[in-house]
Coordinates of C-alpha atoms in Angstrom, one line a residue:
M1 CA -0.2 0.1 0.0
A2 CA 1.3 3.5 -0.9
D3 CA 2.0 5.9 2.0
A4 CA -1.0 6.9 3.5
P5 CA -1.9 10.0 5.5
L6 CA -1.7 9.8 9.3
G7 CA -4.7 12.2 9.5
V8 CA -7.1 14.1 7.5
P9 CA -5.8 17.7 6.8
E10 CA -8.0 20.6 8.5
P11 CA -9.7 22.9 5.9
P12 CA -7.7 26.0 5.0
G13 CA -8.3 28.9 7.2
T14 CA -6.4 31.3 9.2
P15 CA -6.5 32.0 13.1
Q16 CA -8.2 35.4 12.3
D17 CA -11.0 33.7 10.3
A18 CA -11.6 31.3 13.3
A19 CA -11.6 34.2 15.7
A20 CA -14.1 36.0 13.7
A21 CA -16.4 32.9 13.4
E22 CA -16.4 32.3 17.3
P23 CA -19.4 34.8 18.1
E24 CA -21.8 33.4 15.5
E25 CA -24.1 30.7 16.5
E26 CA -23.6 27.6 14.8
E27 CA -26.5 26.9 12.0
E28 CA -28.4 23.7 13.2
L29 CA -28.9 21.4 10.2
D30 CA -32.3 20.5 9.3
F31 CA -32.0 16.5 8.2
P32 CA -35.3 14.7 6.8
Q33 CA -37.0 12.6 9.5
F34 CA -36.4 9.1 8.4
D35 CA -37.9 6.3 10.7
F36 CA -35.3 3.7 10.0
G37 CA -36.6 1.5 12.7
R38 CA -39.5 0.0 10.8
P39 CA -39.8 -0.8 7.1
P40 CA -41.2 2.0 4.7
H41 CA -44.3 1.6 2.7
P42 CA -44.5 2.0 -0.9
V43 CA -46.5 5.1 -2.2
W44 CA -45.8 5.5 -5.9
G45 CA -44.1 3.7 -8.7
A46 CA -43.3 3.2 -12.3
R47 CA -43.8 -0.4 -13.5
E48 CA -45.6 -0.2 -16.9
E49 CA -43.1 2.2 -18.3
F50 CA -40.5 -0.3 -18.2
A51 CA -42.6 -3.4 -19.3
K52 CA -43.0 -2.0 -22.9
R53 CA -40.0 -4.0 -23.8
P54 CA -38.7 -7.5 -22.8
E55 CA -35.9 -7.4 -20.1
N56 CA -35.9 -3.8 -19.7
Y57 CA -34.6 -4.0 -16.2
L58 CA -33.4 -0.8 -14.5
R59 CA -29.6 0.0 -13.9
G60 CA -29.9 2.3 -11.2
C61 CA -31.6 5.4 -9.9
K62 CA -30.7 8.9 -8.3
W63 CA -32.5 11.9 -6.8
A64 CA -31.7 15.1 -8.1
P65 CA -29.7 17.3 -5.9
D66 CA -32.5 19.6 -5.1
G67 CA -34.9 16.7 -4.7
S68 CA -37.4 17.7 -7.3
C69 CA -37.1 14.6 -9.6
V70 CA -35.7 11.3 -9.8
L71 CA -33.4 9.8 -12.7
T72 CA -33.3 6.4 -13.9
C73 CA -31.1 4.1 -16.4
S74 CA -32.5 1.0 -18.1
N75 CA -31.5 -1.6 -20.2
D76 CA -33.2 0.2 -23.4
N77 CA -30.5 2.4 -23.2
A78 CA -32.5 5.3 -22.1
L79 CA -32.5 8.0 -19.4
R80 CA -35.9 8.8 -17.7
I81 CA -36.6 11.7 -15.5
F82 CA -39.7 11.4 -13.1
D83 CA -41.0 14.2 -11.1
L84 CA -41.6 13.9 -7.5
P85 CA -45.4 13.3 -7.2
L86 CA -47.2 15.7 -4.7
P87 CA -48.4 13.8 -1.5
P88 CA -50.6 12.5 -0.1
G89 CA -50.1 8.9 -1.2
P90 CA -52.9 6.4 -2.2
P91 CA -55.7 5.4 0.1
P92 CA -55.0 2.0 2.1
G93 CA -55.7 -0.9 -0.1
A94 CA -55.7 1.0 -3.6
P95 CA -53.2 0.4 -6.2
L96 CA -50.1 2.3 -6.3
P97 CA -50.3 5.2 -8.7
Q98 CA -48.0 4.7 -11.8
M99 CA -45.6 7.6 -12.6
L100 CA -44.8 8.6 -16.2
P101 CA -41.6 10.2 -17.3
A102 CA -41.4 13.7 -17.9
V103 CA -38.3 13.4 -20.0
Q104 CA -36.7 10.5 -21.8
V105 CA -33.2 10.7 -23.8
A106 CA -32.0 7.6 -25.5
E107 CA -28.5 6.9 -25.8
G108 CA -26.9 4.9 -28.9
D109 CA -25.7 1.8 -26.9
T110 CA -25.2 0.5 -23.5
I111 CA -25.0 3.3 -20.9
Y112 CA -21.8 2.9 -18.7
D113 CA -22.7 5.5 -16.0
F114 CA -24.9 8.6 -15.4
T115 CA -24.8 11.4 -13.0
W116 CA -26.4 14.8 -12.1
Y117 CA -24.7 18.2 -12.2
P118 CA -24.2 18.7 -8.6
L119 CA -25.3 22.2 -8.4
M120 CA -28.6 21.4 -10.3
D121 CA -31.5 23.5 -9.1
S122 CA -34.9 23.5 -11.0
S123 CA -35.6 27.3 -10.0
D124 CA -32.3 27.7 -12.4
P125 CA -32.9 25.8 -15.8
P126 CA -29.5 26.2 -17.1
S127 CA -27.9 24.1 -14.3
C128 CA -30.3 21.3 -14.7
L129 CA -27.9 19.0 -16.6
V130 CA -27.2 15.2 -16.7
A131 CA -24.1 13.7 -17.8
A132 CA -24.3 10.1 -19.4
S133 CA -21.5 7.8 -20.9
S134 CA -22.4 5.0 -23.6
R135 CA -20.2 2.5 -25.5
D136 CA -18.3 4.2 -28.2
S137 CA -19.8 7.4 -27.9
P138 CA -18.9 11.0 -26.5
V139 CA -19.8 12.0 -22.8
H140 CA -23.3 13.6 -23.4
L141 CA -24.5 16.6 -21.3
W142 CA -28.4 16.6 -21.5
D143 CA -30.9 19.0 -20.8
A144 CA -33.2 17.8 -17.8
F145 CA -36.1 20.1 -18.8
D146 CA -36.5 19.3 -22.4
G147 CA -34.0 16.5 -23.1
S148 CA -32.2 18.6 -25.8
L149 CA -28.3 17.9 -25.9
R150 CA -26.3 20.7 -24.4
G151 CA -22.6 19.5 -25.1
S152 CA -20.3 16.6 -25.5
F153 CA -16.9 15.6 -24.2
R154 CA -15.0 13.6 -26.6
A155 CA -12.1 11.4 -25.9
H156 CA -10.1 9.3 -28.3
N157 CA -7.1 6.5 -27.7
H158 CA -3.6 6.5 -29.4
L159 CA -5.4 5.1 -32.4
D160 CA -7.7 8.2 -32.8
E161 CA -10.6 5.7 -32.0
P162 CA -13.3 7.3 -29.9
V163 CA -13.3 5.6 -26.4
A164 CA -16.1 6.2 -23.6
P165 CA -15.5 6.4 -19.7
H166 CA -16.8 3.6 -17.7
S167 CA -17.6 5.9 -14.8
L168 CA -18.4 9.5 -14.2
A169 CA -18.3 12.0 -11.4
F170 CA -18.5 15.7 -11.2
S171 CA -16.3 17.7 -8.7
P172 CA -18.3 19.2 -5.8
D173 CA -18.2 22.7 -7.3
G174 CA -19.2 21.3 -10.8
S175 CA -16.2 22.8 -12.4
R176 CA -14.8 19.6 -13.7
L177 CA -16.1 16.2 -14.9
L178 CA -13.8 13.3 -14.2
G179 CA -14.0 10.0 -16.5
G180 CA -12.7 6.7 -15.7
F181 CA -10.7 4.8 -18.4
D182 CA -8.5 1.8 -18.7
G183 CA -5.8 2.6 -15.9
A184 CA -6.5 6.2 -16.3
V185 CA -8.7 9.1 -15.7
R186 CA -9.6 12.0 -17.9
E187 CA -10.5 15.6 -16.6
F188 CA -12.8 17.6 -18.6
P189 CA -13.5 21.2 -18.0
T190 CA -17.5 21.5 -17.7
E191 CA -17.5 25.3 -19.1
R192 CA -15.8 24.1 -22.2
P193 CA -17.2 20.7 -24.1
G194 CA -15.5 19.3 -26.9
R195 CA -12.2 17.1 -27.7
G196 CA -9.8 16.9 -25.2
G197 CA -9.5 16.9 -21.3
A198 CA -6.3 16.2 -19.4
Q199 CA -5.4 12.5 -19.0
R200 CA -3.8 11.2 -15.9
S201 CA -2.2 7.7 -15.7
L202 CA -2.9 5.9 -12.6
H203 CA 0.0 3.3 -12.9
Q204 CA 3.5 4.1 -13.7
G205 CA 6.6 1.4 -13.6
G206 CA 4.5 -1.5 -12.7
H207 CA 2.7 0.1 -9.8
G208 CA -0.6 1.9 -9.2
Q209 CA -4.0 0.8 -10.4
R210 CA -4.5 -1.2 -13.6
G211 CA -7.7 -2.2 -15.3
L212 CA -11.1 -0.3 -16.1
I213 CA -11.8 2.5 -13.5
G214 CA -15.3 1.5 -12.9
C215 CA -16.4 3.9 -10.1
L216 CA -15.4 7.5 -8.8
A217 CA -16.2 9.6 -6.0
F218 CA -15.1 12.9 -5.0
S219 CA -14.3 13.9 -1.2
P220 CA -16.7 16.7 0.0
S221 CA -14.3 18.2 2.2
Q222 CA -10.8 17.9 0.7
S223 CA -9.5 18.1 -2.6
L224 CA -9.4 14.5 -3.2
F225 CA -11.1 11.7 -5.2
A226 CA -11.2 8.1 -5.1
C227 CA -10.9 5.5 -8.0
G228 CA -12.3 1.9 -7.9
S229 CA -10.7 -0.4 -10.6
Y230 CA -11.9 -3.8 -11.9
G231 CA -8.5 -5.1 -11.2
R232 CA -9.8 -5.2 -7.6
S233 CA -7.9 -2.0 -6.3
L234 CA -8.8 1.2 -4.6
G235 CA -7.0 4.6 -4.8
L236 CA -7.3 8.1 -3.3
Y237 CA -5.6 10.8 -5.4
P238 CA -5.2 14.7 -4.9
L239 CA -7.2 16.5 -7.3
E240 CA -4.3 18.9 -8.2
G241 CA -2.2 16.1 -9.5
G242 CA 0.3 13.5 -8.3
G243 CA 0.5 9.9 -7.2
A244 CA -1.9 8.1 -4.8
V245 CA -2.0 9.2 -1.3
A246 CA -3.5 6.0 -0.3
L247 CA -3.8 2.7 -2.3
W248 CA -5.4 -0.7 -1.4
P249 CA -4.2 -2.7 -4.6
R250 CA -5.8 -6.3 -3.3
L251 CA -9.5 -6.0 -2.4
P252 CA -11.7 -9.0 -2.1
A253 CA -13.9 -7.9 -5.1
A254 CA -13.8 -5.2 -7.8
P255 CA -15.3 -2.1 -6.4
T256 CA -18.5 -0.8 -8.6
H257 CA -19.7 2.0 -6.1
L258 CA -17.9 4.3 -3.8
R259 CA -19.6 6.8 -1.4
F260 CA -17.7 9.4 0.8
S261 CA -19.2 10.4 4.3
P262 CA -20.5 14.0 4.3
C263 CA -17.7 14.8 6.5
G264 CA -15.3 13.1 4.1
T265 CA -13.5 11.1 6.7
H266 CA -15.1 7.8 5.8
L267 CA -15.0 5.9 2.4
Y268 CA -17.4 3.2 1.6
A269 CA -16.8 0.8 -1.4
G270 CA -19.3 -2.1 -2.6
G271 CA -18.1 -4.7 -5.2
R272 CA -19.4 -7.0 -7.7
K273 CA -19.9 -10.7 -6.4
D274 CA -19.2 -9.8 -2.9
R275 CA -20.7 -10.3 0.4
H276 CA -19.7 -6.9 2.1
I277 CA -19.6 -3.3 1.7
L278 CA -16.2 -2.1 3.2
C279 CA -15.7 1.1 5.2
W280 CA -12.3 2.8 5.6
D281 CA -11.6 5.6 8.1
L282 CA -9.2 7.6 6.2
R283 CA -7.5 8.8 9.3
V284 CA -6.4 5.5 9.6
P285 CA -6.5 3.9 6.3
E286 CA -4.0 0.8 6.9
R287 CA -7.2 -1.5 7.2
P288 CA -11.0 -1.4 6.9
L289 CA -12.7 -0.1 9.6
L290 CA -16.2 -2.2 9.1
A291 CA -17.8 -4.5 7.0
L292 CA -21.2 -4.3 6.3
P293 CA -22.9 -7.6 5.1
R294 CA -25.0 -7.7 2.0
R295 CA -25.2 -10.4 -1.2
V296 CA -24.3 -9.5 -4.6
A297 CA -24.1 -12.6 -6.5
T298 CA -23.5 -11.0 -10.1
N299 CA -21.4 -8.6 -12.0
Q300 CA -24.1 -6.0 -11.9
R301 CA -23.5 -2.6 -10.1
V302 CA -25.7 -2.5 -6.8
T303 CA -25.4 0.8 -5.4
F304 CA -26.1 2.2 -1.8
D305 CA -26.6 5.5 -0.5
L306 CA -26.1 7.5 3.1
D307 CA -28.6 9.7 4.9
P308 CA -27.8 13.5 4.6
S309 CA -26.6 13.1 8.2
G310 CA -24.1 10.4 7.3
R311 CA -25.0 8.1 10.1
F312 CA -27.2 5.5 8.2
L313 CA -26.3 3.7 5.4
V314 CA -29.1 1.9 3.0
G315 CA -28.4 -0.6 0.2
G316 CA -30.0 -3.4 -1.8
D317 CA -28.9 -6.7 -2.8
T318 CA -29.5 -9.5 -5.2
D319 CA -32.1 -11.3 -3.4
G320 CA -34.5 -8.3 -3.2
F321 CA -33.7 -7.0 0.2
V322 CA -33.1 -3.5 1.4
T323 CA -30.7 -3.3 4.5
V324 CA -30.0 -0.3 6.9
W325 CA -26.8 -0.1 8.9
D326 CA -26.3 2.4 11.7
T327 CA -22.6 3.5 11.1
L328 CA -22.4 4.9 14.6
A329 CA -23.5 2.0 16.7
P330 CA -21.4 0.5 19.3
P331 CA -18.4 -1.2 18.1
P332 CA -19.0 -4.8 17.0
G333 CA -17.4 -8.0 18.1
P334 CA -14.0 -9.1 16.9
G335 CA -13.1 -9.5 13.2
D336 CA -10.7 -8.2 10.6
P337 CA -12.4 -6.1 9.7
P338 CA -15.4 -6.4 12.1
E339 CA -18.6 -7.2 10.8
L340 CA -21.4 -4.5 11.6
P341 CA -24.9 -6.3 11.9
P342 CA -27.9 -4.4 10.1
L343 CA -30.1 -2.1 11.9
L344 CA -33.1 -3.3 9.7
R345 CA -33.5 -5.7 6.6
F346 CA -36.8 -6.0 4.7
R347 CA -37.8 -7.6 1.5
A348 CA -38.4 -5.0 -0.8
L349 CA -39.2 -6.7 -4.0
R350 CA -38.8 -10.1 -5.6
D351 CA -35.9 -9.1 -7.9
C352 CA -32.5 -7.5 -7.4
V353 CA -32.7 -4.1 -6.0
N354 CA -29.8 -2.6 -8.0
G355 CA -30.1 1.2 -7.0
T356 CA -31.1 2.8 -3.8
S357 CA -31.3 6.6 -3.2
L358 CA -32.5 8.7 -0.3
H359 CA -34.3 12.1 -1.0
P360 CA -32.0 14.8 0.4
A361 CA -35.1 16.7 2.1
L362 CA -37.8 14.4 2.4
P363 CA -38.1 10.8 4.2
L364 CA -38.4 9.2 0.8
L365 CA -36.5 6.2 -0.7
A366 CA -36.2 5.4 -4.5
T367 CA -35.2 1.9 -5.6
A368 CA -34.6 0.5 -8.9
S369 CA -34.7 -3.3 -9.6
G370 CA -34.3 -5.9 -12.2
Q371 CA -31.6 -8.0 -13.6
R372 CA -30.7 -10.0 -16.5
L373 CA -32.0 -13.5 -16.4
F374 CA -30.8 -16.5 -18.2
P375 CA -33.0 -19.5 -18.3
A376 CA -31.3 -22.6 -17.3
P377 CA -31.0 -25.1 -20.3
W378 CA -33.0 -27.8 -18.4
D379 CA -36.0 -25.6 -17.8
S380 CA -39.1 -26.3 -19.7
G381 CA -41.7 -23.7 -20.7
G382 CA -44.4 -25.5 -18.7
D383 CA -42.4 -25.6 -15.5
S384 CA -42.1 -23.1 -12.9
D385 CA -39.8 -22.9 -9.9
G386 CA -41.4 -21.7 -6.8
D387 CA -40.7 -21.8 -2.9
S388 CA -42.5 -23.9 -0.4
E389 CA -45.2 -21.6 -0.3
G390 CA -46.0 -21.5 -3.8
T391 CA -44.7 -18.0 -4.5
P392 CA -43.1 -17.4 -7.8
A393 CA -39.3 -17.5 -7.9
P394 CA -37.5 -14.4 -7.6
G395 CA -36.9 -12.2 -10.9
G396 CA -38.9 -10.1 -13.4
D397 CA -40.2 -7.6 -10.8
I398 CA -38.6 -4.7 -12.8
R399 CA -39.7 -1.0 -11.4
L400 CA -38.8 2.4 -10.1
Q401 CA -40.4 2.2 -6.6
L402 CA -40.9 5.1 -4.0
W403 CA -41.0 4.3 -0.3
W404 CA -42.4 6.5 2.3
W405 CA -40.0 6.2 5.3
G406 CA -41.3 9.0 7.6
H407 CA -43.0 8.7 11.0
G408 CA -46.2 9.4 9.6
D409 CA -48.3 6.6 7.8
T410 CA -48.7 8.8 4.7
P411 CA -46.7 11.8 3.1
G412 CA -49.3 14.1 4.2
D413 CA -49.1 13.2 8.0
T414 CA -45.8 15.0 8.3
P415 CA -46.4 18.6 9.1
G416 CA -45.2 20.9 6.6
D417 CA -44.6 18.1 4.0
S418 CA -45.8 19.7 0.9
G419 CA -43.2 18.1 -1.6
T420 CA -40.7 19.6 -3.4
D421 CA -41.2 22.0 -6.6
H422 CA -41.3 19.9 -9.6
C423 CA -38.3 20.3 -12.3
H424 CA -40.9 20.2 -15.0
L425 CA -44.1 22.1 -15.7
S426 CA -47.3 20.1 -15.8
G427 CA -47.8 18.4 -18.8
D428 CA -44.2 18.5 -19.8
T429 CA -43.0 15.7 -22.0
D430 CA -39.7 14.8 -24.0

């Protein structure tokens, strides 16, 4: 492992700045009131939209930074944006209302990754942008209001052939878009689309990270970013340039999703065909701090999310369960790394829950489900597998699902909960 920092540097500042800030009262943060002590209940969903084509399983979902809408990616190589419905939810026993996309854009081939512009605000239409990377295509910057193309970032290899990054991440200030390539990352200036971008190799002289960079994440508190490689390695790099400040060259599985805690001192990594999410305290990076058990049995990217406070981590798995961990729970038992037991685990769907995203201002969870299913050669058309209770075998439950996770029974039960302004006007379509 490369030389790792002994501690996380303090944010830049001067003693005069600190003295001036002393008389001011610290602003109290207002986090959404999630009730993680019990399972949520579904309130809205989009299933029929993805049933128009066979095997059109979802490949993740992400709430907009301002919470006005949710973005999905699916196997038909399309991005869909669904506006946040207004509360209240459906009455007890009524069918779940079906959501329809306000905007839909199609890419030319398999979508590798997609992400929101971090400063997106629906009251400022020019900031409503989505970046997406697809096979053998430039990185496209889509308008989240009307689905128009706002710009493209093109990368080429040494043979002048177009190549696409397998992962994308904006810097917290939105000024740079980072793309992950084979053993390298490329930095695109957001304000200047086109061909180019500075390439940065992550391996030199037989050392460093090799393989496709399948996931990226920026630290919210320091000028650092993390890279996860399909070569089963993880690295932490300064944005200004230079080598890795921390390198984990031999992970149990290839990481496919990374997440920093809001304070920037903890890094979470989840891999494909793995049974744990690993957590590192970057102030003591020599070994993982915790292992959070979950089952991912395929190569599919299965994401997780942290609540705005950074205390609770929520993630899905291949078996259709959603699990919650309290990362501030008392230290678990022995182990290397010690395994943190779940706070809550519940059956969400009868298919792989590959995407989980927590709303930034409301106690809402968005989940994306589905996976590629390969019938066994010995299966016949008339036979159907099931469990001992006669229920259908897992698989085929493809949908975007919103879950209410507040203290009230319905969204309308929470005082002051009037929803979030829509990103699109009523009746807007692609």
